[in-house]
Coordinates of C-alpha atoms in Angstrom, one line a residue:
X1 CA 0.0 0.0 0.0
X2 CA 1.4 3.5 -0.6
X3 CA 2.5 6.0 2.0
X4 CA 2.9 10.0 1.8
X5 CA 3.8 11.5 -1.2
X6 CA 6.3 13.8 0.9
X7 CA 9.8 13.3 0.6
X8 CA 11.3 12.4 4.2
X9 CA 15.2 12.6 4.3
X10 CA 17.0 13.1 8.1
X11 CA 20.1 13.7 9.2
X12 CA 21.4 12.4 12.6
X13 CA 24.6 12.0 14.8
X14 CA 25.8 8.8 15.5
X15 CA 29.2 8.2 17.7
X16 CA 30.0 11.9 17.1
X17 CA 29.4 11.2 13.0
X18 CA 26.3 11.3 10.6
X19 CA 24.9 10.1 7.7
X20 CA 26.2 10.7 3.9
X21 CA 23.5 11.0 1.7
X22 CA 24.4 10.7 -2.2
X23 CA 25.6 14.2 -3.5
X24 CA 26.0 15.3 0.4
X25 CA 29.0 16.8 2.2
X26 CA 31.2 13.6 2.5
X27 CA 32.6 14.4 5.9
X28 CA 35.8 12.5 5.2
X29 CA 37.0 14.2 8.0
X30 CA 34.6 12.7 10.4
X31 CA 35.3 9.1 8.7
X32 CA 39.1 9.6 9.7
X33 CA 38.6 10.5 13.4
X34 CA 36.9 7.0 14.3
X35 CA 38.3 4.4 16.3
X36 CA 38.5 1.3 15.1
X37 CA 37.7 -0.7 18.2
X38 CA 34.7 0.9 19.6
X39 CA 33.2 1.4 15.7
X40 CA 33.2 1.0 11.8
X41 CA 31.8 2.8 8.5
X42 CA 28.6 1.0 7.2
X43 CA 26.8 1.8 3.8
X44 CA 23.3 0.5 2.4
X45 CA 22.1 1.1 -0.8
X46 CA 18.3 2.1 -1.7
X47 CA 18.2 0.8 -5.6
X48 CA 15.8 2.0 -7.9
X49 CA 15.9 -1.7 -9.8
X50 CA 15.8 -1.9 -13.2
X51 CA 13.0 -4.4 -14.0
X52 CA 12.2 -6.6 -16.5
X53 CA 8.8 -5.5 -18.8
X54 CA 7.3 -8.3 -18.6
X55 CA 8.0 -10.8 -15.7
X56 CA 6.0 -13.5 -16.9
X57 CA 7.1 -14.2 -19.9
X58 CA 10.1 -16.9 -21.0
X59 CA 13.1 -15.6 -21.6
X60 CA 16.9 -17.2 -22.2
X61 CA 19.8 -16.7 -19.8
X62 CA 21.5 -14.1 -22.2
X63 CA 18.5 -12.0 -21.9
X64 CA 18.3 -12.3 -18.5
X65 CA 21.4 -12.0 -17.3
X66 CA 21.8 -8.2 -19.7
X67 CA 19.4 -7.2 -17.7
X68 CA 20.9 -7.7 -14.1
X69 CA 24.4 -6.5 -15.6
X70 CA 21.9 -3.1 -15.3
X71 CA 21.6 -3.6 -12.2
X72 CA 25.5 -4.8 -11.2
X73 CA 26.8 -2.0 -13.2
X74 CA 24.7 0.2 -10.5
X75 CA 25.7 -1.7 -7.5
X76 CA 29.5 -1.4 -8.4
X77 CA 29.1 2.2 -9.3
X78 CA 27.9 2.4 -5.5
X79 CA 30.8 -0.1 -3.8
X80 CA 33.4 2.2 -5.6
X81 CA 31.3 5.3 -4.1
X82 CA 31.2 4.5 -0.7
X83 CA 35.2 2.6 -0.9
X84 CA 36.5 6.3 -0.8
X85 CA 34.9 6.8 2.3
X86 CA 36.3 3.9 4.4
X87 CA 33.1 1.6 4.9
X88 CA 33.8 -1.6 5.6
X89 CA 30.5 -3.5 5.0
X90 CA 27.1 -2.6 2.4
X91 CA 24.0 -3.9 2.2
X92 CA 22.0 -4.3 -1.2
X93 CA 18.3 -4.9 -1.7
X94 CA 16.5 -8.2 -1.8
X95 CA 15.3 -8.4 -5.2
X96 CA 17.3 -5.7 -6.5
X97 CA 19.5 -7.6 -9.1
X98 CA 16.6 -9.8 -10.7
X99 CA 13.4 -7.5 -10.2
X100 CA 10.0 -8.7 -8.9
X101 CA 6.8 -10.5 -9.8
X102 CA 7.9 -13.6 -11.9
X103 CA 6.4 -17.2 -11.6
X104 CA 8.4 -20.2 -10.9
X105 CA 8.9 -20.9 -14.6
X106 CA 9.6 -17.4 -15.9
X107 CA 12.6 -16.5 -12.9
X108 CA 14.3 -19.8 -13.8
X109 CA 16.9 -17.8 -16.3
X110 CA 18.0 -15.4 -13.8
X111 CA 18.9 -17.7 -11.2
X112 CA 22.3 -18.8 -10.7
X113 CA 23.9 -22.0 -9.2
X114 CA 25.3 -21.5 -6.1
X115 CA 27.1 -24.3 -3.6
X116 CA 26.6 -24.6 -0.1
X117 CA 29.3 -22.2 1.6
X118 CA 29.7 -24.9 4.4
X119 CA 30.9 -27.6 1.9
X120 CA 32.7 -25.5 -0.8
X121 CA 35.5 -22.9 0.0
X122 CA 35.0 -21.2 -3.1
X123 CA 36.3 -17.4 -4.6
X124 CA 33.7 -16.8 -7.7
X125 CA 36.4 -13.8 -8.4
X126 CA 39.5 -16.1 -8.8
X127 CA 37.8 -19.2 -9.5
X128 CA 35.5 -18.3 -12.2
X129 CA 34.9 -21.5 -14.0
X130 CA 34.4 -24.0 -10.8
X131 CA 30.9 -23.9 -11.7
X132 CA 27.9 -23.1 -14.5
X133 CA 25.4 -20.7 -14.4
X134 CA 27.4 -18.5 -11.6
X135 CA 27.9 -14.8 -13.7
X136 CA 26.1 -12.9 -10.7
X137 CA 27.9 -14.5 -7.5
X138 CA 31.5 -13.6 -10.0
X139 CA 30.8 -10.2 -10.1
X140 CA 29.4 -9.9 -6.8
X141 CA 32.9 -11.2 -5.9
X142 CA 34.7 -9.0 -7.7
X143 CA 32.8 -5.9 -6.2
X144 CA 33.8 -7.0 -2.6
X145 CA 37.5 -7.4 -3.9
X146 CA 37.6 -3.8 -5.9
X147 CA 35.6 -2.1 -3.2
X148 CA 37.7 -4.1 -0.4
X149 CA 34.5 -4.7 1.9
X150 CA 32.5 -7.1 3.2
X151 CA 29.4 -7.2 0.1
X152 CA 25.5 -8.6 1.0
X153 CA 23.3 -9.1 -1.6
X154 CA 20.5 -10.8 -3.0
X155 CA 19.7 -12.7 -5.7
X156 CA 17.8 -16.2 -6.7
X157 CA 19.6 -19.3 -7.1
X158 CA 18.6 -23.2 -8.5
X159 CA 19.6 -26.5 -6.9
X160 CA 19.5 -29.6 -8.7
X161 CA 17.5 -32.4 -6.3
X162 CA 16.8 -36.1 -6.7
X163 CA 13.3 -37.4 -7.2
X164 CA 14.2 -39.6 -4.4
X165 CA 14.2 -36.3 -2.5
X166 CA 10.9 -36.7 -0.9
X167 CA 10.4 -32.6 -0.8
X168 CA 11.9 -32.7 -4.7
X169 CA 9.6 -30.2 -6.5
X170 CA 7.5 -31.9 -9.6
X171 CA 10.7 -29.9 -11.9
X172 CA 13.6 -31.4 -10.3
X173 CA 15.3 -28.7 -8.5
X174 CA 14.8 -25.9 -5.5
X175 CA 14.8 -22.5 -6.0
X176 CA 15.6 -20.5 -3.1
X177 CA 15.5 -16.4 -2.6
X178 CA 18.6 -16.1 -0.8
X179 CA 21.1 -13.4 0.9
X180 CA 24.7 -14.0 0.2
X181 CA 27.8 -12.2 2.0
X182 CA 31.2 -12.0 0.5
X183 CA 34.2 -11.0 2.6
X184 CA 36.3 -8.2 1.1
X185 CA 39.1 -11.0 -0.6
X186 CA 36.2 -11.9 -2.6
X187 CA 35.4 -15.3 -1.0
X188 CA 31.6 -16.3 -0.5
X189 CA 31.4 -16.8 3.6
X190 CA 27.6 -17.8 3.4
X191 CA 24.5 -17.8 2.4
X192 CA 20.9 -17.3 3.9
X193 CA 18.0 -18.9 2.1
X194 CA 15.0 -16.6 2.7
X195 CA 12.5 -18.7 5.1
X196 CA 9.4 -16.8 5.7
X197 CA 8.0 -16.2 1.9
X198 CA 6.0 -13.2 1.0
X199 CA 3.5 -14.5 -1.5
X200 CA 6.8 -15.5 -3.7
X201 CA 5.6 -18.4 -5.9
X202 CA 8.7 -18.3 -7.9
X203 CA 10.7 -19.9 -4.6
X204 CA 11.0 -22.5 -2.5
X205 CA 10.9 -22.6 1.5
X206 CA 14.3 -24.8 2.5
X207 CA 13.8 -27.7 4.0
X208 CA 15.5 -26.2 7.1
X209 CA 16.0 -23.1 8.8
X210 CA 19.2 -21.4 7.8
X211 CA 20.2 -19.6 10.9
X212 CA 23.4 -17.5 9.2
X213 CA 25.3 -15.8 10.9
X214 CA 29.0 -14.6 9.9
X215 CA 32.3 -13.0 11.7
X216 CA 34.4 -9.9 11.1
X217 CA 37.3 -7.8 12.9
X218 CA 35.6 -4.9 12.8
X219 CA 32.5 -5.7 14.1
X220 CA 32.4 -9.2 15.5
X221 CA 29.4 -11.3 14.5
X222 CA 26.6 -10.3 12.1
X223 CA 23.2 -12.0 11.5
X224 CA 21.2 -12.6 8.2
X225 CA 17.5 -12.5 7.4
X226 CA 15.5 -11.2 4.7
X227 CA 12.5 -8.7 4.5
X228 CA 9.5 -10.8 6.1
X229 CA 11.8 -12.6 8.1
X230 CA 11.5 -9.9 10.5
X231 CA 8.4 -10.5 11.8
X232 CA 9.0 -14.1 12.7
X233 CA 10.7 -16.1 15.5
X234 CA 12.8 -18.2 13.1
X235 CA 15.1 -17.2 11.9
X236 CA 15.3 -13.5 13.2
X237 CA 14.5 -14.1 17.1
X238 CA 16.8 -17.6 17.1
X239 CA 19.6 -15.6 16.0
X240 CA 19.7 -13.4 18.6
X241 CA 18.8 -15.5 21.5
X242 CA 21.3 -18.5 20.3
X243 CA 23.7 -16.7 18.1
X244 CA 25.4 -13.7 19.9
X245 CA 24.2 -11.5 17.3
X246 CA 25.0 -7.6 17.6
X247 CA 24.7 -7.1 14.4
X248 CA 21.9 -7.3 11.6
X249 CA 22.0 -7.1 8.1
X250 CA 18.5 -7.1 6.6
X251 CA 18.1 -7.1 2.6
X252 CA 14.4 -6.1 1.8
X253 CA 11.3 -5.1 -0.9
X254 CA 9.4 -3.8 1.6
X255 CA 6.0 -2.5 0.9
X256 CA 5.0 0.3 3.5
X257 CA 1.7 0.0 5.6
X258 CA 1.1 2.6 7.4
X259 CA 0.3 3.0 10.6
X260 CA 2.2 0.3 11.9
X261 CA 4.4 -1.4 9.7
X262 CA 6.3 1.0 7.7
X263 CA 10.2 -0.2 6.6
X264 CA 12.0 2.0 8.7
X265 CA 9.5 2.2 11.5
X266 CA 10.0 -2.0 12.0
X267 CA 13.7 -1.8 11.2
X268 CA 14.1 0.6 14.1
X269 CA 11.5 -1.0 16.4
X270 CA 13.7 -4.4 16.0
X271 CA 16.2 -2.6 16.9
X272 CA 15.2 -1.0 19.7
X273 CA 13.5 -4.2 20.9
X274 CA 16.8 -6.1 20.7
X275 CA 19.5 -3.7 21.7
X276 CA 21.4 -4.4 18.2
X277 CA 22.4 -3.0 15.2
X278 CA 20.4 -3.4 12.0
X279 CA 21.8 -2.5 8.4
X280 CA 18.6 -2.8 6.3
X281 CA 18.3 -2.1 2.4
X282 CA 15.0 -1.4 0.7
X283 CA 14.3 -1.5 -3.3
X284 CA 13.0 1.6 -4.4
X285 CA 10.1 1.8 -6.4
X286 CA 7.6 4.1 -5.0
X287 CA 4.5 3.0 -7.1
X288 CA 4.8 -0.1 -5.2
X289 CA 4.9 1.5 -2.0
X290 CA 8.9 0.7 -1.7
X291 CA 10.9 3.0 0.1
X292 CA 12.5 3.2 3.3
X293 CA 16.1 1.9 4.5
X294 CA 18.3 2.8 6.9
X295 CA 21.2 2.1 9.4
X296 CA 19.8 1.6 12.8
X297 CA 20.8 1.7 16.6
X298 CA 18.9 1.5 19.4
X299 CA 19.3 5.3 19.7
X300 CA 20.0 6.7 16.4
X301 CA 18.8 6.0 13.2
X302 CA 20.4 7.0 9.9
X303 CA 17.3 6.9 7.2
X304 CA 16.1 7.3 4.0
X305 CA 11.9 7.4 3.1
X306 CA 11.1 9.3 -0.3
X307 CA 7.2 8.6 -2.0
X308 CA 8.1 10.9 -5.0
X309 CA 11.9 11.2 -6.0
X310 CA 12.7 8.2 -8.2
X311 CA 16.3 7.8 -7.6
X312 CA 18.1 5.8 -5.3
X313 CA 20.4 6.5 -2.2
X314 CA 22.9 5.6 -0.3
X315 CA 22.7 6.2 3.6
X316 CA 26.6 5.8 5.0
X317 CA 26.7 6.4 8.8
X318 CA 29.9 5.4 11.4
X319 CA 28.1 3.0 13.7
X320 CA 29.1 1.8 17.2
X321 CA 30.4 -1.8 17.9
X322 CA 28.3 -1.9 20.7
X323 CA 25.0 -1.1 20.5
X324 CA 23.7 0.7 24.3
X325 CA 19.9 0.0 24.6
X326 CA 17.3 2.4 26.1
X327 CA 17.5 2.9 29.6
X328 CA 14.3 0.6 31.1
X329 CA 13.2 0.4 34.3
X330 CA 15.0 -1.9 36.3
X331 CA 18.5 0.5 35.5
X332 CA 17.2 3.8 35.0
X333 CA 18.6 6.4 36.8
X334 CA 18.2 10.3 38.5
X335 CA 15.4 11.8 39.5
X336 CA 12.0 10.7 38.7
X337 CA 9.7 12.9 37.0
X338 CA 6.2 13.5 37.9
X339 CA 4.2 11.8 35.1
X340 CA 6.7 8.7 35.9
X341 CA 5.8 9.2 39.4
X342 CA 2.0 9.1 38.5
X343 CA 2.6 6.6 36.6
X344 CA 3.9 4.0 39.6
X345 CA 1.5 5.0 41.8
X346 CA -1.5 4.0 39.5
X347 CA 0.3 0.4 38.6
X348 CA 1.0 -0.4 42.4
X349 CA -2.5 0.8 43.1
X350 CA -1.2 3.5 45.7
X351 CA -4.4 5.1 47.2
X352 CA -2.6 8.3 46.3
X353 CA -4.7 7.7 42.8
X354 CA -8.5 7.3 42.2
X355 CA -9.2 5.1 39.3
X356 CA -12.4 4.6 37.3
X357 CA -12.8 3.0 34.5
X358 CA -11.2 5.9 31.9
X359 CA -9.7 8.2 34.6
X360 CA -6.9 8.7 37.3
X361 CA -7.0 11.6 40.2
X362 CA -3.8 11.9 41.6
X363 CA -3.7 14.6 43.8
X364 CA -6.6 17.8 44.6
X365 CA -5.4 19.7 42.0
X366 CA -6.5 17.7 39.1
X367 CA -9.5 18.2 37.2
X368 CA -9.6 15.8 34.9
X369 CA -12.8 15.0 32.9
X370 CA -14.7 12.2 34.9
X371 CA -17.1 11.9 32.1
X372 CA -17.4 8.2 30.8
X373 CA -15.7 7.9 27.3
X374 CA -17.4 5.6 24.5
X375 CA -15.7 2.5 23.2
X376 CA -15.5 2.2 19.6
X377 CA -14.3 -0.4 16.5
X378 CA -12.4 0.4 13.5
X379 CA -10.4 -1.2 11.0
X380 CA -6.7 -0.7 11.4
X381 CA -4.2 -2.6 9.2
X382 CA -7.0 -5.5 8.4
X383 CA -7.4 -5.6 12.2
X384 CA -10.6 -4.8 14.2
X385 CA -9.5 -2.9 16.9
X386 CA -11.4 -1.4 19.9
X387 CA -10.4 2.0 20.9
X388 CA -11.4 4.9 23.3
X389 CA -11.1 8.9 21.9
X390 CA -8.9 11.0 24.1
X391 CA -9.7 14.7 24.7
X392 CA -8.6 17.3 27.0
X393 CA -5.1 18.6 28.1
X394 CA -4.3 15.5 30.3
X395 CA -5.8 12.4 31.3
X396 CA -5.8 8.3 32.0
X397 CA -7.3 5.9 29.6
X398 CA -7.9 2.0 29.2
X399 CA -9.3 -0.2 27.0
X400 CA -9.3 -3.9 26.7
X401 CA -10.1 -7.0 24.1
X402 CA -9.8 -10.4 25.1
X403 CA -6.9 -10.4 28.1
X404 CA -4.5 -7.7 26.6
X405 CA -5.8 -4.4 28.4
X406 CA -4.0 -0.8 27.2
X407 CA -3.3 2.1 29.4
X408 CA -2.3 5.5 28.7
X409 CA -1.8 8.6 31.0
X410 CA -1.0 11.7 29.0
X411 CA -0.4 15.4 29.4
X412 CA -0.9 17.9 25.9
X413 CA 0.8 21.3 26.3
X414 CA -1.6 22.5 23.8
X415 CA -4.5 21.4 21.6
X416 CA -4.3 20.8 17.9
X417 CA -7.2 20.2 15.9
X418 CA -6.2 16.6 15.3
X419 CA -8.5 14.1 16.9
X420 CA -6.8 10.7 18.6
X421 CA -7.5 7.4 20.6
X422 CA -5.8 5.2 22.1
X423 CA -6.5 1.5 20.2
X424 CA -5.9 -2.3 21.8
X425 CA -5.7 -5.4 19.2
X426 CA -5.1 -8.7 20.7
X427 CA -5.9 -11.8 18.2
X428 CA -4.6 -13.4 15.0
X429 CA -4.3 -11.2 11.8
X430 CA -4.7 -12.9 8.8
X431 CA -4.0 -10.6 6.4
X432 CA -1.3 -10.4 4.0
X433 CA 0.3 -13.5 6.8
X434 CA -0.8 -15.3 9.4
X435 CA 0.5 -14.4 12.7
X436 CA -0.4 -13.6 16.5
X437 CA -0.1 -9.9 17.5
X438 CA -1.0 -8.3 21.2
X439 CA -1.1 -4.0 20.1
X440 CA -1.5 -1.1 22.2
X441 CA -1.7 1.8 20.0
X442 CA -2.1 5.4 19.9
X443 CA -3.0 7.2 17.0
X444 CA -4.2 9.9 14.9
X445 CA -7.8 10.0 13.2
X446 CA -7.6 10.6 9.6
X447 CA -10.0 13.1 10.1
X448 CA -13.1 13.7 12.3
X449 CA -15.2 10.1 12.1
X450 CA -14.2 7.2 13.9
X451 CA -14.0 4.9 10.7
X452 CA -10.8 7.3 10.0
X453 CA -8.4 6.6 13.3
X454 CA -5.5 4.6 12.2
X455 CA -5.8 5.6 8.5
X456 CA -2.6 6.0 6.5
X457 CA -1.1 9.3 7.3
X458 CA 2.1 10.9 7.7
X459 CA 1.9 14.9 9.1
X460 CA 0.5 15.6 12.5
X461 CA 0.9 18.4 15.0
X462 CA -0.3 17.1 18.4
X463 CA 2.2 17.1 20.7
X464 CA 1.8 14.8 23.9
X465 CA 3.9 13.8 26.8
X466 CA 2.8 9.9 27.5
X467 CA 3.2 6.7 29.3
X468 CA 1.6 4.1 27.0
X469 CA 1.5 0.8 28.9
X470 CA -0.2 -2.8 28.6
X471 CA -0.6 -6.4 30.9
X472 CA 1.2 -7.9 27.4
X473 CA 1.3 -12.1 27.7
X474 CA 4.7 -11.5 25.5
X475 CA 8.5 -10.8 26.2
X476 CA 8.5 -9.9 22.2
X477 CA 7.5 -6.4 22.4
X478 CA 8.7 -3.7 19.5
X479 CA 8.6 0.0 19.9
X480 CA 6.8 1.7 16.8
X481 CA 7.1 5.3 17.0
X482 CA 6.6 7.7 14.3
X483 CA 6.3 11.6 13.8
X484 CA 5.4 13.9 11.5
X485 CA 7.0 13.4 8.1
X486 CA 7.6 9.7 8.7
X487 CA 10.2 10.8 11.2
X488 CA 11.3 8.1 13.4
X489 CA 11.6 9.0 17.1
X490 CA 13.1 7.0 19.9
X491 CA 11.2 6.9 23.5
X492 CA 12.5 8.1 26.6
X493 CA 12.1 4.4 28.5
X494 CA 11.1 0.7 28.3
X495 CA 10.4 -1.5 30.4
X496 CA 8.6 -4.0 32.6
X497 CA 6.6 -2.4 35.6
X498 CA 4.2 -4.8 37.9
X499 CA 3.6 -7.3 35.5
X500 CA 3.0 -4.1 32.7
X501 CA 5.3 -3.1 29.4
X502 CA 5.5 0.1 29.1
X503 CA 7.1 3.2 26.6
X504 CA 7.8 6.7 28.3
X505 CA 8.0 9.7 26.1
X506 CA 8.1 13.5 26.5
X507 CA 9.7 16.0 24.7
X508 CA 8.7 15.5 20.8
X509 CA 9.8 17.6 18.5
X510 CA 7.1 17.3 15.9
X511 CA 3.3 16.1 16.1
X512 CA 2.6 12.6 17.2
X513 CA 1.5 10.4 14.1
X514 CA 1.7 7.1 16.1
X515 CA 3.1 5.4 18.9
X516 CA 3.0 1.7 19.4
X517 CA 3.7 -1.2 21.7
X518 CA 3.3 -4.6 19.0
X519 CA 3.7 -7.7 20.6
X520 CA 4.3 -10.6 19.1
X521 CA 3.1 -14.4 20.1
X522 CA 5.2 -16.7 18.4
X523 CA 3.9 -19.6 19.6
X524 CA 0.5 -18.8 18.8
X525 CA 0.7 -17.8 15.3

């Protein structure tokens, strides 16, 4: 689905540097002051892929492959970019070599062969002929060598199987949609066969769960997963419970779906939820809704979202080695502020609060609207939420479906026009995946009636200072937070309080579009 049709570029400091945007000041300065052993120099590209006219028809591996030379010549262009600037890793897109929307039949000519990294030490650079059908992976190779970087990138591949091969498609091979990573000599150190499909008929789901994960000196141990992935236990949760993972790379087509699952809004929340790193590369193809990469630390995000330019970008950023989470509860610090403070008290139930059933009173000078608010439904992201209007300068809210129940206590230094409500989900969305969700939400109206509150926007000017909170029956909880002009903001806390999550924020510097706690239920999906 589409988002704005602004363009949304930022700039931010990370580990005293920033992000290089194509045709931006190249701060080679900054590049050179880093220290090696408390950071590197990361790049993803955003690609504008050249596609194929018409995906569904049969072409011959000549064809094909002239038209992801397009694409390579692109991607080198990029790699010899971004070597003058000391990075030391880039990401590339997940489809962004072959192009989208082909059938199993029509993608065969683009896909190359490709050996399992764990059984074959193999250079496609320096050892060109080992194997057939390999012209991608050898000038992938020799990008990583020229470039001399760590490479990720994307592309399909075949596999020859046996019809003794009991999960041997009816045509005699696998084709997989997998991530590859070459080392800067040019050697191919894995592979990550994309598990969790996104209506792509044109592949196969491996047998097994690739959980790929791969070392460097400058940064120690990376993960690999692809697009959808994300939202999944395996592989993405595995590898950073089992795996030691600090750092993710994350090839994508991500199609944007706003209010809650936007590229760079997930690519952040993962972060945030995680305490890692994430290097994630979106295609670029704005008709499609596609747009939005970025380089992503718990704190600071390094990001590109763009609805009307059609060019592509690269996002460069200096990125810390290890990645400091957001102070939560159990380790927070100095002195507590008075909406934090109100905020305890009504979770331990301190008779220093009055609750009713959409209010809190805690102390005489608070005059809070006592007035019973009404419940309401509305679609949001194929979901039917229930959700409560909020009005007035300050106030405490709940609502509840099935056993997930969502709090918010809020102050508004002023009042916008904007109407908002705070919005609870807990259930199985089928939509576009299957897969168990627990949400506490609050969001903007699209305009006055309640069939428009969650709607796909992207500008807002309310400003609030909040505690949004929930009895979630999940340790998987992400952070989605976005402002106006798709700008991604960070919250203040997290953590677990009495049995509660919970996000703090005060202080924004642009109107609230959406704030979200989105749990996820592996188990029950």
């Amino acid at each position: 689905s589409l988002g704005s049709r602004n363009v949304y570029k930022r700039q931010l400091f990370l580990c005293g540097c920033y992000m290089v945007a194509l045709g931006a000041h190249t701060g080679e300065e900054c590049m050179a002051k880093h220290h090696e052993a408390e950071s590197y120099v990361a790049a993803v590209y955003e690609h504008p892929s050249i596609l194929s006219p018409n995906p569904l028809a049969l072409t011959s591996r000549q064809q094909a492959f002239e038209l992801m030379n397009q694409n390579l010549d692109i991607y080198e262009q990029q790699v010899m970019t971004v070597a003058q600037k000391g990075v030391q890793i880039i990401v590339f897109p997940e489809d962004g070599i072959h192009g989208l929307n082909f059938t199993r039949t029509s993608i065969y000519p683009f896909l190359d062969f490709m050996p399992s990294p764990q059984v074959v030490r193999w250079n496609p650079c320096l050892e060109p002929h080992h194997f057939n059908d390999t012209e991608v992976l050898q000038r992938l190779s020799c990008m990583a060598i020229k470039g001399d970087m760590f490479l990720v990138a994307n592309l399909g591949t075949k596999q020859p199987c046996h019809i003794s091969d009991p999960g041997c498609p009816n045509d005699g091979r696998y084709q997989f949609n997998p991530d590859v990573v070459f080392s800067n000599n040019g050697t191919l150190v894995d592979r990550y066969r994309k598990h969790n499909l996104y209506f792509e008929a044109a592949f196969d789901v491996p047998l097994k769960v690739d959980h790929t994960t791969f070392d460097t000196l400058f940064a120690d141990r990376f993960g690999v997963f692809t697009c959808f992935d994300i939202l999944f236990f395996n592989p993405a949760v595995r590898l950073l419970r089992d795996y030691k993972v600090k750092h993710v790379v994350h090839p994508t087509a991500w199609m944007n779906q706003l209010p809650l699952l936007a590229a760079t809004e997930i690519q952040k929340a993962f972060a945030v939820a995680f305490g890692v790193n994430v290097l994630a590369a979106n295609v670029h193809h704005p008709v499609l809704g596609m747009t939005g990469s970025g380089i992503h630390t718990p704190l600071k995000s390094f990001w590109y979202h763009d609805m009307e330019n059609p060019n592509g970008r690269l996002i460069i950023a200096q990125v810390t080695k290890n990645p400091v989470g957001i102070i939560d509860a159990e380790n927070a610090t100095g002195e507590m502020d008075p909406s934090h403070s109100k905020f305890l008290k009504i979770l331990s139930g301190h008779p220093y609060c009055e609750k009713d059933a959409q209010e809190v009173h805690c102390n005489e000078a608070t005059k809070w609207n006592r007035n019973a608010l009404p419940i309401f439904h509305s679609e949001m992201m194929y979901d039917n939420f229930t959700l409560v209007s909020i009005w007035g300068k300050e106030g405490y809210l709940h609502v509840c479906s099935n056993g997930l129940c969502c709090y918010l206590l809020y102050e508004r230094p002023t009042l916008s026009k904007e109407l908002y409500a705070l919005g609870v989900f807990d259930g199985l969305h089928t939509v576009h995946g299957t897969y168990y969700i627990q949400v506490c939400a609050l969001v903007r109206y699209g305009s006055l009636g309640f069939d428009t509150c969650g709607q796909e926007i992207t500008e807002a000017t309310g400003i609030f200072e909040f505690h949004l909170w929930g009895n979630f029956s999940t340790s998987y909880i992400f952070p989605l937070f976005l402002t106006s002009g798709m700008t991604l903001d960070v919250p203040d806390q997290l953590g677990w309080e009495n049995d509660h999550y919970f996000l703090r924020k005060s202080g924004l510097s642009s109107g609230l579009v959406m704030a979200a706690l989105y749990g996820r239920l592996y188990k029950r999906d």
